[in-house]
GROMACS .gro file of N, CA and C in nm:
model
  387
    1UNK      N    1  -0.971  -2.580  -0.593
    1UNK     CA    2  -0.891  -2.623  -0.481
    1UNK      C    3  -0.964  -2.591  -0.350
    2UNK      N    4  -0.981  -2.688  -0.267
    2UNK     CA    5  -1.044  -2.669  -0.137
    2UNK      C    6  -0.936  -2.640  -0.034
    3UNK      N    7  -0.958  -2.534   0.043
    3UNK     CA    8  -0.863  -2.499   0.149
    3UNK      C    9  -0.928  -2.522   0.284
    4UNK      N   10  -0.852  -2.582   0.373
    4UNK     CA   11  -0.894  -2.601   0.511
    4UNK      C   12  -0.774  -2.576   0.599
    5UNK      N   13  -0.736  -2.448   0.608
    5UNK     CA   14  -0.616  -2.409   0.682
    5UNK      C   15  -0.636  -2.410   0.833
    6UNK      N   16  -0.761  -2.404   0.877
    6UNK     CA   17  -0.789  -2.406   1.021
    6UNK      C   18  -0.931  -2.455   1.041
    7UNK      N   19  -0.961  -2.488   1.164
    7UNK     CA   20  -1.096  -2.531   1.200
    7UNK      C   21  -1.175  -2.408   1.244
    8UNK      N   22  -1.278  -2.369   1.168
    8UNK     CA   23  -1.356  -2.250   1.204
    8UNK      C   24  -1.413  -2.254   1.346
    9UNK      N   25  -1.433  -2.370   1.401
    9UNK     CA   26  -1.488  -2.381   1.536
    9UNK      C   27  -1.387  -2.332   1.641
   10UNK      N   28  -1.261  -2.315   1.603
   10UNK     CA   29  -1.158  -2.272   1.698
   10UNK      C   30  -1.145  -2.119   1.706
   11UNK      N   31  -1.222  -2.046   1.625
   11UNK     CA   32  -1.213  -1.900   1.623
   11UNK      C   33  -1.343  -1.840   1.676
   12UNK      N   34  -1.328  -1.756   1.777
   12UNK     CA   35  -1.444  -1.690   1.835
   12UNK      C   36  -1.448  -1.546   1.784
   13UNK      N   37  -1.559  -1.503   1.721
   13UNK     CA   38  -1.569  -1.364   1.677
   13UNK      C   39  -1.548  -1.269   1.795
   14UNK      N   40  -1.481  -1.156   1.769
   14UNK     CA   41  -1.449  -1.063   1.878
   14UNK      C   42  -1.555  -0.956   1.898
   15UNK      N   43  -1.666  -0.964   1.824
   15UNK     CA   44  -1.776  -0.871   1.846
   15UNK      C   45  -1.774  -0.747   1.758
   16UNK      N   46  -1.666  -0.727   1.682
   16UNK     CA   47  -1.663  -0.611   1.592
   16UNK      C   48  -1.763  -0.632   1.479
   17UNK      N   49  -1.837  -0.527   1.444
   17UNK     CA   50  -1.929  -0.539   1.331
   17UNK      C   51  -1.852  -0.520   1.200
   18UNK      N   52  -1.909  -0.563   1.087
   18UNK     CA   53  -1.847  -0.529   0.959
   18UNK      C   54  -1.842  -0.377   0.946
   19UNK      N   55  -1.748  -0.327   0.866
   19UNK     CA   56  -1.733  -0.182   0.852
   19UNK      C   57  -1.709  -0.147   0.706
   20UNK      N   58  -1.739  -0.023   0.673
   20UNK     CA   59  -1.721   0.026   0.537
   20UNK      C   60  -1.671   0.170   0.544
   21UNK      N   61  -1.578   0.206   0.453
   21UNK     CA   62  -1.531   0.343   0.442
   21UNK      C   63  -1.486   0.367   0.298
   22UNK      N   64  -1.493   0.490   0.251
   22UNK     CA   65  -1.452   0.523   0.115
   22UNK      C   66  -1.301   0.541   0.111
   23UNK      N   67  -1.234   0.464   0.022
   23UNK     CA   68  -1.089   0.475   0.005
   23UNK      C   69  -1.053   0.594  -0.081
   24UNK      N   70  -1.125   0.614  -0.192
   24UNK     CA   71  -1.094   0.728  -0.278
   24UNK      C   72  -1.217   0.769  -0.356
   25UNK      N   73  -1.210   0.891  -0.408
   25UNK     CA   74  -1.314   0.946  -0.495
   25UNK      C   75  -1.259   0.942  -0.636
   26UNK      N   76  -1.317   0.861  -0.721
   26UNK     CA   77  -1.268   0.843  -0.858
   26UNK      C   78  -1.275   0.970  -0.941
   27UNK      N   79  -1.348   1.071  -0.896
   27UNK     CA   80  -1.357   1.195  -0.973
   27UNK      C   81  -1.247   1.294  -0.937
   28UNK      N   82  -1.168   1.265  -0.835
   28UNK     CA   83  -1.061   1.355  -0.791
   28UNK      C   84  -0.932   1.319  -0.863
   29UNK      N   85  -0.864   1.421  -0.917
   29UNK     CA   86  -0.736   1.399  -0.982
   29UNK      C   87  -0.623   1.397  -0.880
   30UNK      N   88  -0.506   1.355  -0.925
   30UNK     CA   89  -0.387   1.355  -0.841
   30UNK      C   90  -0.345   1.214  -0.805
   31UNK      N   91  -0.218   1.199  -0.770
   31UNK     CA   92  -0.165   1.065  -0.744
   31UNK      C   93  -0.212   1.004  -0.613
   32UNK      N   94  -0.224   1.084  -0.509
   32UNK     CA   95  -0.266   1.033  -0.378
   32UNK      C   96  -0.416   1.052  -0.366
   33UNK      N   97  -0.491   0.951  -0.407
   33UNK     CA   98  -0.636   0.964  -0.413
   33UNK      C   99  -0.703   0.945  -0.278
   34UNK      N  100  -0.640   0.877  -0.185
   34UNK     CA  101  -0.703   0.862  -0.055
   34UNK      C  102  -0.641   0.752   0.028
   35UNK      N  103  -0.687   0.746   0.153
   35UNK     CA  104  -0.641   0.643   0.245
   35UNK      C  105  -0.748   0.621   0.351
   36UNK      N  106  -0.740   0.505   0.413
   36UNK     CA  107  -0.826   0.472   0.526
   36UNK      C  108  -0.737   0.423   0.639
   37UNK      N  109  -0.737   0.495   0.750
   37UNK     CA  110  -0.666   0.447   0.867
   37UNK      C  111  -0.735   0.323   0.919
   38UNK      N  112  -0.658   0.226   0.963
   38UNK     CA  113  -0.714   0.102   1.016
   38UNK      C  114  -0.809   0.123   1.131
   39UNK      N  115  -0.781   0.223   1.213
   39UNK     CA  116  -0.867   0.247   1.328
   39UNK      C  117  -1.009   0.285   1.285
   40UNK      N  118  -1.025   0.339   1.163
   40UNK     CA  119  -1.158   0.371   1.110
   40UNK      C  120  -1.240   0.243   1.090
   41UNK      N  121  -1.172   0.135   1.055
   41UNK     CA  122  -1.239   0.006   1.032
   41UNK      C  123  -1.219  -0.091   1.147
   42UNK      N  124  -1.163  -0.042   1.258
   42UNK     CA  125  -1.136  -0.125   1.376
   42UNK      C  126  -1.045  -0.242   1.342
   43UNK      N  127  -0.937  -0.212   1.266
   43UNK     CA  128  -0.841  -0.315   1.229
   43UNK      C  129  -0.698  -0.260   1.241
   44UNK      N  130  -0.601  -0.345   1.222
   44UNK     CA  131  -0.462  -0.308   1.242
   44UNK      C  132  -0.388  -0.272   1.113
   45UNK      N  133  -0.459  -0.250   1.002
   45UNK     CA  134  -0.392  -0.210   0.878
   45UNK      C  135  -0.453  -0.082   0.824
   46UNK      N  136  -0.369  -0.004   0.759
   46UNK     CA  137  -0.412   0.119   0.691
   46UNK      C  138  -0.390   0.098   0.542
   47UNK      N  139  -0.484   0.143   0.460
   47UNK     CA  140  -0.478   0.121   0.316
   47UNK      C  141  -0.473   0.256   0.245
   48UNK      N  142  -0.380   0.268   0.149
   48UNK     CA  143  -0.368   0.388   0.066
   48UNK      C  144  -0.378   0.347  -0.080
   49UNK      N  145  -0.417   0.440  -0.165
   49UNK     CA  146  -0.415   0.417  -0.308
   49UNK      C  147  -0.333   0.528  -0.372
   50UNK      N  148  -0.248   0.489  -0.468
   50UNK     CA  149  -0.159   0.583  -0.536
   50UNK      C  150  -0.160   0.550  -0.684
   51UNK      N  151  -0.157   0.654  -0.767
   51UNK     CA  152  -0.148   0.631  -0.911
   51UNK      C  153  -0.102   0.755  -0.984
   52UNK      N  154  -0.028   0.735  -1.093
   52UNK     CA  155   0.009   0.846  -1.180
   52UNK      C  156   0.032   0.795  -1.321
   53UNK      N  157   0.029   0.886  -1.415
   53UNK     CA  158   0.045   0.853  -1.557
   53UNK      C  159   0.179   0.897  -1.613
   54UNK      N  160   0.270   0.944  -1.528
   54UNK     CA  161   0.396   1.001  -1.573
   54UNK      C  162   0.516   0.912  -1.539
   55UNK      N  163   0.580   0.853  -1.641
   55UNK     CA  164   0.702   0.776  -1.614
   55UNK      C  165   0.805   0.862  -1.542
   56UNK      N  166   0.873   0.801  -1.445
   56UNK     CA  167   0.975   0.870  -1.367
   56UNK      C  168   0.923   0.941  -1.244
   57UNK      N  169   0.791   0.943  -1.226
   57UNK     CA  170   0.731   1.016  -1.114
   57UNK      C  171   0.681   0.916  -1.009
   58UNK      N  172   0.694   0.953  -0.882
   58UNK     CA  173   0.645   0.872  -0.772
   58UNK      C  174   0.661   0.944  -0.640
   59UNK      N  175   0.623   0.881  -0.530
   59UNK     CA  176   0.635   0.943  -0.398
   59UNK      C  177   0.782   0.970  -0.363
   60UNK      N  178   0.802   1.070  -0.278
   60UNK     CA  179   0.938   1.102  -0.234
   60UNK      C  180   0.989   0.995  -0.135
   61UNK      N  181   1.119   0.992  -0.115
   61UNK     CA  182   1.180   0.899  -0.020
   61UNK      C  183   1.122   0.924   0.119
   62UNK      N  184   1.079   0.816   0.183
   62UNK     CA  185   1.019   0.826   0.315
   62UNK      C  186   1.042   0.696   0.392
   63UNK      N  187   1.000   0.696   0.518
   63UNK     CA  188   1.018   0.579   0.603
   63UNK      C  189   0.900   0.569   0.700
   64UNK      N  190   0.869   0.445   0.742
   64UNK     CA  191   0.762   0.418   0.838
   64UNK      C  192   0.818   0.332   0.952
   65UNK      N  193   0.757   0.337   1.070
   65UNK     CA  194   0.801   0.252   1.182
   65UNK      C  195   0.736   0.113   1.178
   66UNK      N  196   0.681   0.074   1.064
   66UNK     CA  197   0.615  -0.055   1.045
   66UNK      C  198   0.635  -0.098   0.900
   67UNK      N  199   0.607  -0.226   0.870
   67UNK     CA  200   0.618  -0.277   0.733
   67UNK      C  201   0.510  -0.215   0.644
   68UNK      N  202   0.543  -0.204   0.514
   68UNK     CA  203   0.447  -0.161   0.413
   68UNK      C  204   0.452  -0.259   0.297
   69UNK      N  205   0.336  -0.300   0.249
   69UNK     CA  206   0.326  -0.392   0.136
   69UNK      C  207   0.260  -0.316   0.020
   70UNK      N  208   0.327  -0.318  -0.095
   70UNK     CA  209   0.277  -0.251  -0.214
   70UNK      C  210   0.220  -0.356  -0.310
   71UNK      N  211   0.099  -0.335  -0.357
   71UNK     CA  212   0.038  -0.423  -0.457
   71UNK      C  213   0.029  -0.342  -0.586
   72UNK      N  214   0.104  -0.383  -0.688
   72UNK     CA  215   0.098  -0.314  -0.816
   72UNK      C  216  -0.026  -0.366  -0.889
   73UNK      N  217  -0.122  -0.278  -0.908
   73UNK     CA  218  -0.248  -0.318  -0.971
   73UNK      C  219  -0.247  -0.293  -1.121
   74UNK      N  220  -0.171  -0.192  -1.163
   74UNK     CA  221  -0.166  -0.157  -1.304
   74UNK      C  222  -0.030  -0.095  -1.333
   75UNK      N  223   0.028  -0.130  -1.447
   75UNK     CA  224   0.154  -0.069  -1.490
   75UNK      C  225   0.277  -0.138  -1.434
   76UNK      N  226   0.387  -0.061  -1.436
   76UNK     CA  227   0.517  -0.111  -1.389
   76UNK      C  228   0.582  -0.006  -1.301
   77UNK      N  229   0.650  -0.052  -1.197
   77UNK     CA  230   0.714   0.039  -1.102
   77UNK      C  231   0.855  -0.006  -1.072
   78UNK      N  232   0.938   0.089  -1.036
   78UNK     CA  233   1.071   0.061  -0.983
   78UNK      C  234   1.072   0.109  -0.839
   79UNK      N  235   1.095   0.015  -0.747
   79UNK     CA  236   1.100   0.045  -0.605
   79UNK      C  237   1.244   0.056  -0.560
   80UNK      N  238   1.272   0.154  -0.477
   80UNK     CA  239   1.402   0.172  -0.414
   80UNK      C  240   1.378   0.152  -0.265
   81UNK      N  241   1.423   0.038  -0.213
   81UNK     CA  242   1.399   0.001  -0.074
   81UNK      C  243   1.534  -0.021  -0.009
   82UNK      N  244   1.576   0.074   0.075
   82UNK     CA  245   1.711   0.069   0.129
   82UNK      C  246   1.810   0.073   0.014
   83UNK      N  247   1.902  -0.023   0.008
   83UNK     CA  248   2.000  -0.025  -0.102
   83UNK      C  249   1.959  -0.121  -0.214
   84UNK      N  250   1.835  -0.169  -0.211
   84UNK     CA  251   1.785  -0.260  -0.314
   84UNK      C  252   1.697  -0.186  -0.415
   85UNK      N  253   1.705  -0.228  -0.541
   85UNK     CA  254   1.617  -0.179  -0.647
   85UNK      C  255   1.536  -0.298  -0.696
   86UNK      N  256   1.404  -0.284  -0.697
   86UNK     CA  257   1.314  -0.394  -0.733
   86UNK      C  258   1.215  -0.344  -0.837
   87UNK      N  259   1.213  -0.407  -0.954
   87UNK     CA  260   1.113  -0.376  -1.055
   87UNK      C  261   0.995  -0.470  -1.037
   88UNK      N  262   0.874  -0.414  -1.044
   88UNK     CA  263   0.752  -0.494  -1.027
   88UNK      C  264   0.647  -0.445  -1.126
   89UNK      N  265   0.560  -0.538  -1.165
   89UNK     CA  266   0.454  -0.505  -1.261
   89UNK      C  267   0.320  -0.550  -1.204
   90UNK      N  268   0.214  -0.516  -1.276
   90UNK     CA  269   0.079  -0.549  -1.231
   90UNK      C  270   0.070  -0.695  -1.190
   91UNK      N  271   0.013  -0.718  -1.073
   91UNK     CA  272  -0.001  -0.853  -1.020
   91UNK      C  273   0.108  -0.892  -0.922
   92UNK      N  274   0.209  -0.807  -0.905
   92UNK     CA  275   0.319  -0.839  -0.814
   92UNK      C  276   0.312  -0.750  -0.690
   93UNK      N  277   0.374  -0.797  -0.582
   93UNK     CA  278   0.380  -0.722  -0.457
   93UNK      C  279   0.525  -0.702  -0.416
   94UNK      N  280   0.548  -0.596  -0.341
   94UNK     CA  281   0.680  -0.562  -0.288
   94UNK      C  282   0.661  -0.527  -0.141
   95UNK      N  283   0.753  -0.571  -0.055
   95UNK     CA  284   0.745  -0.540   0.087
   95UNK      C  285   0.859  -0.448   0.126
   96UNK      N  286   0.825  -0.339   0.195
   96UNK     CA  287   0.923  -0.248   0.252
   96UNK      C  288   0.926  -0.268   0.402
   97UNK      N  289   1.038  -0.318   0.456
   97UNK     CA  290   1.045  -0.344   0.600
   97UNK      C  291   1.042  -0.216   0.685
   98UNK      N  292   0.995  -0.229   0.805
   98UNK     CA  293   0.992  -0.119   0.900
   98UNK      C  294   1.131  -0.055   0.912
   99UNK      N  295   1.134   0.078   0.914
   99UNK     CA  296   1.259   0.151   0.936
   99UNK      C  297   1.349   0.162   0.815
  100UNK      N  298   1.311   0.104   0.701
  100UNK     CA  299   1.395   0.109   0.580
  100UNK      C  300   1.338   0.215   0.485
  101UNK      N  301   1.415   0.320   0.453
  101UNK     CA  302   1.366   0.422   0.361
  101UNK      C  303   1.331   0.362   0.224
  102UNK      N  304   1.224   0.416   0.164
  102UNK     CA  305   1.181   0.363   0.035
  102UNK      C  306   1.106   0.469  -0.046
  103UNK      N  307   1.099   0.443  -0.175
  103UNK     CA  308   1.022   0.523  -0.269
  103UNK      C  309   1.002   0.439  -0.393
  104UNK      N  310   0.918   0.485  -0.485
  104UNK     CA  311   0.902   0.414  -0.612
  104UNK      C  312   0.864   0.513  -0.720
  105UNK      N  313   0.887   0.471  -0.845
  105UNK     CA  314   0.851   0.554  -0.959
  105UNK      C  315   0.777   0.470  -1.063
  106UNK      N  316   0.702   0.539  -1.144
  106UNK     CA  317   0.632   0.478  -1.257
  106UNK      C  318   0.735   0.452  -1.366
  107UNK      N  319   0.747   0.328  -1.411
  107UNK     CA  320   0.839   0.294  -1.520
  107UNK      C  321   0.776   0.315  -1.658
  108UNK      N  322   0.642   0.329  -1.661
  108UNK     CA  323   0.575   0.347  -1.790
  108UNK      C  324   0.587   0.223  -1.876
  109UNK      N  325   0.533   0.223  -1.994
  109UNK     CA  326   0.446   0.330  -2.041
  109UNK      C  327   0.310   0.321  -1.975
  110UNK      N  328   0.241   0.434  -1.967
  110UNK     CA  329   0.106   0.434  -1.913
  110UNK      C  330   0.098   0.451  -1.764
  111UNK      N  331  -0.018   0.420  -1.712
  111UNK     CA  332  -0.051   0.444  -1.572
  111UNK      C  333   0.013   0.342  -1.478
  112UNK      N  334   0.056   0.391  -1.363
  112UNK     CA  335   0.095   0.307  -1.251
  112UNK      C  336  -0.012   0.325  -1.144
  113UNK      N  337  -0.069   0.215  -1.096
  113UNK     CA  338  -0.167   0.221  -0.988
  113UNK      C  339  -0.127   0.119  -0.883
  114UNK      N  340  -0.115   0.164  -0.759
  114UNK     CA  341  -0.079   0.074  -0.650
  114UNK      C  342  -0.182   0.082  -0.537
  115UNK      N  343  -0.189  -0.025  -0.462
  115UNK     CA  344  -0.261  -0.028  -0.337
  115UNK      C  345  -0.154  -0.053  -0.231
  116UNK      N  346  -0.141   0.037  -0.136
  116UNK     CA  347  -0.033   0.032  -0.038
  116UNK      C  348  -0.091  -0.003   0.099
  117UNK      N  349  -0.043  -0.112   0.155
  117UNK     CA  350  -0.096  -0.163   0.281
  117UNK      C  351   0.006  -0.138   0.391
  118UNK      N  352  -0.033  -0.053   0.486
  118UNK     CA  353   0.053  -0.019   0.600
  118UNK      C  354   0.011  -0.107   0.718
  119UNK      N  355   0.105  -0.178   0.775
  119UNK     CA  356   0.074  -0.269   0.886
  119UNK      C  357   0.071  -0.191   1.018
  120UNK      N  358  -0.025  -0.100   1.022
  120UNK     CA  359  -0.044  -0.012   1.137
  120UNK      C  360  -0.188   0.040   1.134
  121UNK      N  361  -0.248   0.065   1.249
  121UNK     CA  362  -0.382   0.120   1.249
  121UNK      C  363  -0.387   0.267   1.206
  122UNK      N  364  -0.268   0.332   1.196
  122UNK     CA  365  -0.260   0.471   1.150
  122UNK      C  366  -0.145   0.487   1.051
  123UNK      N  367  -0.161   0.581   0.958
  123UNK     CA  368  -0.055   0.614   0.863
  123UNK      C  369   0.044   0.705   0.935
  124UNK      N  370   0.166   0.655   0.951
  124UNK     CA  371   0.273   0.727   1.019
  124UNK      C  372   0.392   0.731   0.924
  125UNK      N  373   0.441   0.850   0.892
  125UNK     CA  374   0.545   0.860   0.789
  125UNK      C  375   0.637   0.979   0.817
  126UNK      N  376   0.766   0.962   0.787
  126UNK     CA  377   0.860   1.073   0.788
  126UNK      C  378   0.921   1.083   0.649
  127UNK      N  379   0.902   1.199   0.583
  127UNK     CA  380   0.961   1.223   0.452
  127UNK      C  381   1.108   1.257   0.468
  128UNK      N  382   1.192   1.202   0.381
  128UNK     CA  383   1.337   1.220   0.392
  128UNK      C  384   1.394   1.309   0.283
  129UNK      N  385   1.312   1.357   0.193
  129UNK     CA  386   1.359   1.447   0.085
  129UNK      C  387   1.301   1.584   0.104
   0.00000   0.00000   0.00000
């Protein structure tokens, strides 16, 4: 499929160079393996990686002043976003709106691995538990 959503001649590069940063160290154990603040890459998104092998386990209830998009890369998760419960599996995404408390757990069996995209140049969070 050929995509032509815009005319490339209408976009002027802003002068930022390409950038690279390490998201996580694969040799380190634990669920929160790492994050990159967007300002490190001169962009407006922050990326985190989370994973665990224990059904029923996940991050505590928290909230952000911006939207967060979760990409389930491996396994199955149950998300609690405000008063909604959303089950998602590898290949699916879930969006948590700004100001809405949320958390998720590994539904098992096996590993849950997510890539969490914060629509902010910095990771800003208030834990509620």
